[in-house]
Coordinates of C-alpha atoms in Angstrom, one line a residue:
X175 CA -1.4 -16.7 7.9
X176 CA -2.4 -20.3 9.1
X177 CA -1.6 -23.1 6.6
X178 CA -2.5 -26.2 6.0
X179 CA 0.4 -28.6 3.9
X180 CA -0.2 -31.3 1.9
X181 CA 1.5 -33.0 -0.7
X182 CA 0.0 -33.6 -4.4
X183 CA 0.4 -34.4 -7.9
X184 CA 0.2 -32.1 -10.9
X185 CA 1.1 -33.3 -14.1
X186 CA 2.7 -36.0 -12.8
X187 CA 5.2 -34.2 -10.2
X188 CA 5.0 -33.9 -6.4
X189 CA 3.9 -30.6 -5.4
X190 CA 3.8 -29.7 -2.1
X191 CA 0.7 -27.8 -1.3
X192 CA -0.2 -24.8 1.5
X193 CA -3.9 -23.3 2.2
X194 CA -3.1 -19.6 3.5
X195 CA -5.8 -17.9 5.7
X196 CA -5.8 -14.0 5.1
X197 CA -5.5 -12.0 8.5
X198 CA -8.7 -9.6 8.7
X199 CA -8.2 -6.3 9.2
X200 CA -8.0 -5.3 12.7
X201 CA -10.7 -5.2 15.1
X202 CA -13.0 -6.4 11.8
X203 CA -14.2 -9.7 10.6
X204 CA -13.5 -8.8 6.8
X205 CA -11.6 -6.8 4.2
X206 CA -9.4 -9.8 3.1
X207 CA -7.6 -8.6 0.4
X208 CA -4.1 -7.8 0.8
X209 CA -1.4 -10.1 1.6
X210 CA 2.4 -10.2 2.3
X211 CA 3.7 -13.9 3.3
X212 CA 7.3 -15.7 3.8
X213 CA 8.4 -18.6 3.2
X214 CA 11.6 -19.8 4.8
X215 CA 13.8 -23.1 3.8
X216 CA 12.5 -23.7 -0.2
X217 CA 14.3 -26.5 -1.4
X218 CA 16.2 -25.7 -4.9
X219 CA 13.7 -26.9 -7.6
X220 CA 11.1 -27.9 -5.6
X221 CA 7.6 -26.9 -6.8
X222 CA 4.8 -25.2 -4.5
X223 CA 1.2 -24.5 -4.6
X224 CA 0.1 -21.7 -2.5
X225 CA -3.8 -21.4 -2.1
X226 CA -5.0 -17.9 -0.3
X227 CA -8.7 -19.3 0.5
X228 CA -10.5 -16.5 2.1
X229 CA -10.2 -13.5 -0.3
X230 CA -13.4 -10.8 -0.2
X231 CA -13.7 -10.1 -3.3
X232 CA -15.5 -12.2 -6.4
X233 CA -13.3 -10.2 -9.0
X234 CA -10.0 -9.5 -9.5
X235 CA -6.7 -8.9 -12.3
X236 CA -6.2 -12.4 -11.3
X237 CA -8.9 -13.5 -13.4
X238 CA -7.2 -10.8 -16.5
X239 CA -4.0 -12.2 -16.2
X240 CA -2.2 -10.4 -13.2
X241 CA 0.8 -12.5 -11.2
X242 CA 1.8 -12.4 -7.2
X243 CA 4.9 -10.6 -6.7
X244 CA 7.9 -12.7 -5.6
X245 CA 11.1 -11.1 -3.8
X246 CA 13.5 -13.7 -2.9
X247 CA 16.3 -12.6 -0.5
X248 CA 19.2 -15.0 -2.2
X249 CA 18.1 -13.4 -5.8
X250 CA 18.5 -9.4 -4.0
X251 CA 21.9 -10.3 -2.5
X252 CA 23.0 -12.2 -5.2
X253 CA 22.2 -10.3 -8.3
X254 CA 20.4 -7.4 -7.2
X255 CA 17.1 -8.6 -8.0
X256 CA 13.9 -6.2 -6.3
X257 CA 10.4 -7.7 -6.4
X258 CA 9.3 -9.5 -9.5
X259 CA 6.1 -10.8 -10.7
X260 CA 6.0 -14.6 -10.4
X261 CA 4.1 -17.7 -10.4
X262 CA 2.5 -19.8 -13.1
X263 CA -0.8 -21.5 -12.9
X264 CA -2.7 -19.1 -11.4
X265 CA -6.5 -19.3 -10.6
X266 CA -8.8 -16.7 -9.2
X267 CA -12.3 -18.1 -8.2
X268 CA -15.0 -18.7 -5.7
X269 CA -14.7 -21.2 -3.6
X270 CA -18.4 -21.7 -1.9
X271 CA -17.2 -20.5 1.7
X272 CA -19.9 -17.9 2.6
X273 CA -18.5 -14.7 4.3
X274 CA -18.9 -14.3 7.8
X275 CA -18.4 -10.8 8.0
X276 CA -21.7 -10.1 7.6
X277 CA -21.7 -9.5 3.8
X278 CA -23.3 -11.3 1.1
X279 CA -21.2 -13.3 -1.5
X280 CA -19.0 -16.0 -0.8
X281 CA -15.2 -16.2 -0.7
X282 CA -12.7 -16.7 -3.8
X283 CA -9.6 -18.3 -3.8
X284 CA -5.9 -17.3 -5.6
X285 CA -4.0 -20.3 -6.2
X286 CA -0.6 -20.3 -7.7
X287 CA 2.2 -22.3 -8.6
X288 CA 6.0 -21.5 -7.5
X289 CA 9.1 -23.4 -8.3
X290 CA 12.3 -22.5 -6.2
X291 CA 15.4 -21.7 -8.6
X292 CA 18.6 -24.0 -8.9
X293 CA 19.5 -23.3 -4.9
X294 CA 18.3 -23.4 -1.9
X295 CA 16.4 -20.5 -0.6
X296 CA 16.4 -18.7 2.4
X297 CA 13.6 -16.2 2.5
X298 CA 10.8 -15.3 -0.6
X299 CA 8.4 -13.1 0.2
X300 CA 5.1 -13.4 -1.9
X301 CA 2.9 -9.7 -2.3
X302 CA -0.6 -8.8 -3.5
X303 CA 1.2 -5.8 -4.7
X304 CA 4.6 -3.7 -4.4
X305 CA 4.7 -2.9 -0.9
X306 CA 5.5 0.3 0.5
X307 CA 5.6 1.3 4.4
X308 CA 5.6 4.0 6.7
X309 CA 9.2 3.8 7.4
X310 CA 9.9 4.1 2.8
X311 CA 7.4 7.3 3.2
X312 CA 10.1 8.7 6.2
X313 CA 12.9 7.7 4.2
X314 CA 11.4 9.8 1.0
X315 CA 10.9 12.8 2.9
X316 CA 14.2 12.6 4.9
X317 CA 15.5 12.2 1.1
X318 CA 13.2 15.2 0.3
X319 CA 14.2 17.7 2.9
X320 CA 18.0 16.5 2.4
X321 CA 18.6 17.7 -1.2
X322 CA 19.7 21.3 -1.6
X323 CA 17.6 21.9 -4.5
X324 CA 14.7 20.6 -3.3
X325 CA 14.4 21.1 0.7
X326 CA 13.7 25.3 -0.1
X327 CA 10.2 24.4 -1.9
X328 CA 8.4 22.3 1.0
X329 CA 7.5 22.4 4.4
X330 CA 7.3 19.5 6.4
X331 CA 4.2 19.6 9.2
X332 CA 2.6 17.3 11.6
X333 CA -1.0 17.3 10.9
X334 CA -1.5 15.2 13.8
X335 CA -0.5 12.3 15.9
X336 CA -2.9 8.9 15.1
X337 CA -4.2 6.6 17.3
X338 CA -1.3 4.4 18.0
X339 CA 0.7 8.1 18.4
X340 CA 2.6 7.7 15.3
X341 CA 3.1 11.1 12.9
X342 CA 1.1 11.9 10.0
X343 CA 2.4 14.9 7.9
X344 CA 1.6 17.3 5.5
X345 CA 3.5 18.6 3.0
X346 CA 3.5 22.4 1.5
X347 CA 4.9 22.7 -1.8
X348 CA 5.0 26.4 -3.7
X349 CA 7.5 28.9 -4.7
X350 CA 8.6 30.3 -1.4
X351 CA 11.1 32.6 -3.0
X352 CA 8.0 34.7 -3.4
X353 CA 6.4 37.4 -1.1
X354 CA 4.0 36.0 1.4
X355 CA 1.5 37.9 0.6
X356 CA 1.9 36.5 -2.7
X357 CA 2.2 32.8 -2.1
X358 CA -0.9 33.7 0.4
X359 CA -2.9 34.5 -2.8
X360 CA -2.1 31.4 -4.5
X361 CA -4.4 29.0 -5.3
X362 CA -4.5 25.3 -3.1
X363 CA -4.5 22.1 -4.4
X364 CA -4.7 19.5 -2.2
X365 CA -3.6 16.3 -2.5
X366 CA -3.9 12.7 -0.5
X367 CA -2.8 9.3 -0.9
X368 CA -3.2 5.9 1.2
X369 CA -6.5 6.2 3.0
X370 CA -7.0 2.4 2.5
X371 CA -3.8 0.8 3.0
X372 CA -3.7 -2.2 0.7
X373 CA -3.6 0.8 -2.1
X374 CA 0.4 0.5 -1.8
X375 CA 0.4 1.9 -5.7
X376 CA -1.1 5.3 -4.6
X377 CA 2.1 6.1 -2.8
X378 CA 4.1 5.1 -5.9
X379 CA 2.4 7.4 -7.5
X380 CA 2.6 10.3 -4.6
X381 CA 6.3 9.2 -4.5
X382 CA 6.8 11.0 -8.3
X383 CA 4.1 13.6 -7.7
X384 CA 6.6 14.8 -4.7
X385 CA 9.5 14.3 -7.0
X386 CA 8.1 16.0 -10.2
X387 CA 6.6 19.1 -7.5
X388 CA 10.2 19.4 -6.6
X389 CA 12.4 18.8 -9.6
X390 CA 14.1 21.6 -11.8
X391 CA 11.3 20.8 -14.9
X392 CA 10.2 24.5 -16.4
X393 CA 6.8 22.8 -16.1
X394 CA 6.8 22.0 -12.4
X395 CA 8.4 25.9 -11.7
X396 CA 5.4 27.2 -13.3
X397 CA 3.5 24.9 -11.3
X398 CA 5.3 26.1 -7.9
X399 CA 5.0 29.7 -9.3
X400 CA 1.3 29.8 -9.7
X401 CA -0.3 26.8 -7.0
X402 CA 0.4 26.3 -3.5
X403 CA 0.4 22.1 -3.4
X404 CA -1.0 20.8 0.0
X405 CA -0.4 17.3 0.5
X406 CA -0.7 14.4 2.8
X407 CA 0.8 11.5 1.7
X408 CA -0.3 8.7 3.8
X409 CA -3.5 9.5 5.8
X410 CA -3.4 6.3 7.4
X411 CA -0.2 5.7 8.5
X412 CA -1.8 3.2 11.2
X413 CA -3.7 1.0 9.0
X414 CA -0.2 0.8 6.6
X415 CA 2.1 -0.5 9.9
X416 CA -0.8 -3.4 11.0
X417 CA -0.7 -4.5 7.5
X418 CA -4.3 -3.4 7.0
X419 CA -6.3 -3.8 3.3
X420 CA -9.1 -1.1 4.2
X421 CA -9.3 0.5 8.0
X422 CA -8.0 2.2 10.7
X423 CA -7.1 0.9 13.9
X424 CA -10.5 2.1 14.8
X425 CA -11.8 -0.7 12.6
X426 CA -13.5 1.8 10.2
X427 CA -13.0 2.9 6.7
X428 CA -11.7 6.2 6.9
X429 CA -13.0 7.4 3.4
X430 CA -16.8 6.9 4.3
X431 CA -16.0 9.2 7.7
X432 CA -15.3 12.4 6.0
X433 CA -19.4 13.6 6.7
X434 CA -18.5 14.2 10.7
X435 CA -15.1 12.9 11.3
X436 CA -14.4 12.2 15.2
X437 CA -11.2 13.5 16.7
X438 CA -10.1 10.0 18.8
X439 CA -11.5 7.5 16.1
X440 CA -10.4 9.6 13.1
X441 CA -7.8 12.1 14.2
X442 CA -6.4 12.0 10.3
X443 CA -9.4 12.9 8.6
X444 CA -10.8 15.0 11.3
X445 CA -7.8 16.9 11.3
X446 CA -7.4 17.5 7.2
X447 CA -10.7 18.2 6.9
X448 CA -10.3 21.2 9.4
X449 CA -7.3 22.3 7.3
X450 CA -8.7 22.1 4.2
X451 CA -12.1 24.4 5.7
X452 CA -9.5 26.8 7.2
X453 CA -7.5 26.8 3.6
X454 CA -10.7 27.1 1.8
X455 CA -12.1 30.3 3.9
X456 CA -8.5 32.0 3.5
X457 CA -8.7 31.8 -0.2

């Protein structure tokens, strides 16, 4: 982000003050929405005012009473402390800059106010929401594949390599203590999370649907006695690494490219689309 500082008054204390320009997504000249900043060197009970000027969108849980999420590095080593939601003062609004992306509208702005605790600060990190990477989503399957009890219900596949050559996999998910000819009978339900990237909650929620799929419940064996689960749980892994809100390296939105997907711009969709039409015709 590029900042501009400045030092004001609010309510008769010094606050110092920080305009924060949103990266666009790559290769685009929009989709501002998602953010994920550091700040380094916060003096203990110093108060800052952090303005992101150059959001896409005119509404937002800002305006409903939402907060930034704050992870401070002394608070995690110190007391264990994970992301928290933080900030006081917050304002959500337009701010008159007309896009440039093409688009109609104008910009809006989040502005919020942050006071560092009783010491000194090393590193907070401020979030539009709780992130999760790539590398968590390796970790979770690694954790997956590791556990005794869980490892003998899933398969772990490449569905293909992406642009920038990293992995995206697919999961299977059934009772495999079965015949094959009877899990082949089984029906398929596919599932998919993180086509846009700045939709870190979606692999939250994939994270328990691969935990529930897995776990000892009677209600999940039934499930794993009578579906076969297909799953991809992060169909753009590329988009997630750049820090991407909406697209794909290839500078597209890989949800509106599901009608005739192309095998170098969108080798994830392209190739779980194929899957799902040779899953479907098997049925």
């Amino acid at each position: 982000a590029i900042h501009v500082q400045r030092t004001v008054s609010e309510d008769g204390s010094a606050v110092d003050e920080y305009d924060l320009l949103l990266n666009w997504d790559h290769g685009t000249r929009g989709h501002t929405q998602w953010y994920l900043f550091a700040v380094s060197g916060a003096e203990a009970g110093r108060t800052y005012r952090f303005n992101i000027i150059n959001f896409c969108k005119a509404q937002s849980l800002y305006r409903q009473g939402m907060r930034p999420l704050v992870y401070s590095t002394r608070a995690a080593a110190e007391h264990g402390e994970g992301w928290r939601r933080g900030g006081e003062r917050i304002l959500y609004f337009e701010n008159g800059v007309v896009k440039r992306s093409g688009g109609r509208g104008e910009h809006s702005t989040l502005s919020f106010v942050w006071r560092a605790g009783e010491l000194d600060e090393e590193w907070v990190y401020f979030a539009y929401c709780y992130p999760y990477t790539y590398t968590e989503l390796c970790r979770d399957l690694g954790v997956l594949e590791a556990d005794p009890s869980r490892a003998p219900l899933l398969r772990r596949k490449l569905l293909c390599t992406t642009i920038a050559g990293n992995a995206c996999e697919h999961l299977l998910i059934t009772d495999y203590a079965a015949p094959d000819e009877a899990i082949a009978a089984r029906p398929v339900v596919a599932l998919s999370a993180r086509v846009h990237p700045g939709e870190s909650n979606s692999s939250f929620m994939m994270r328990g649907i691969l935990y529930f799929l897995t776990g000892p419940s009677e209600e999940a064996r039934l499930l794993r006695e009578r579906l076969l689960f297909l799953i991809v749980p992060m169909l753009n892994p590329d988009g997630v690494i750049v820090g991407n809100y909406r697209c794909s390296l290839a500078a597209c939105d890989l949800n509106r490219r599901w009608l005739r997907p192309s095998v170098r711009h969108h080798p994830t969709i392209n190739a779980f689309k194929k899957l799902l039409l040779r899953t479907h015709a098997a049925q």
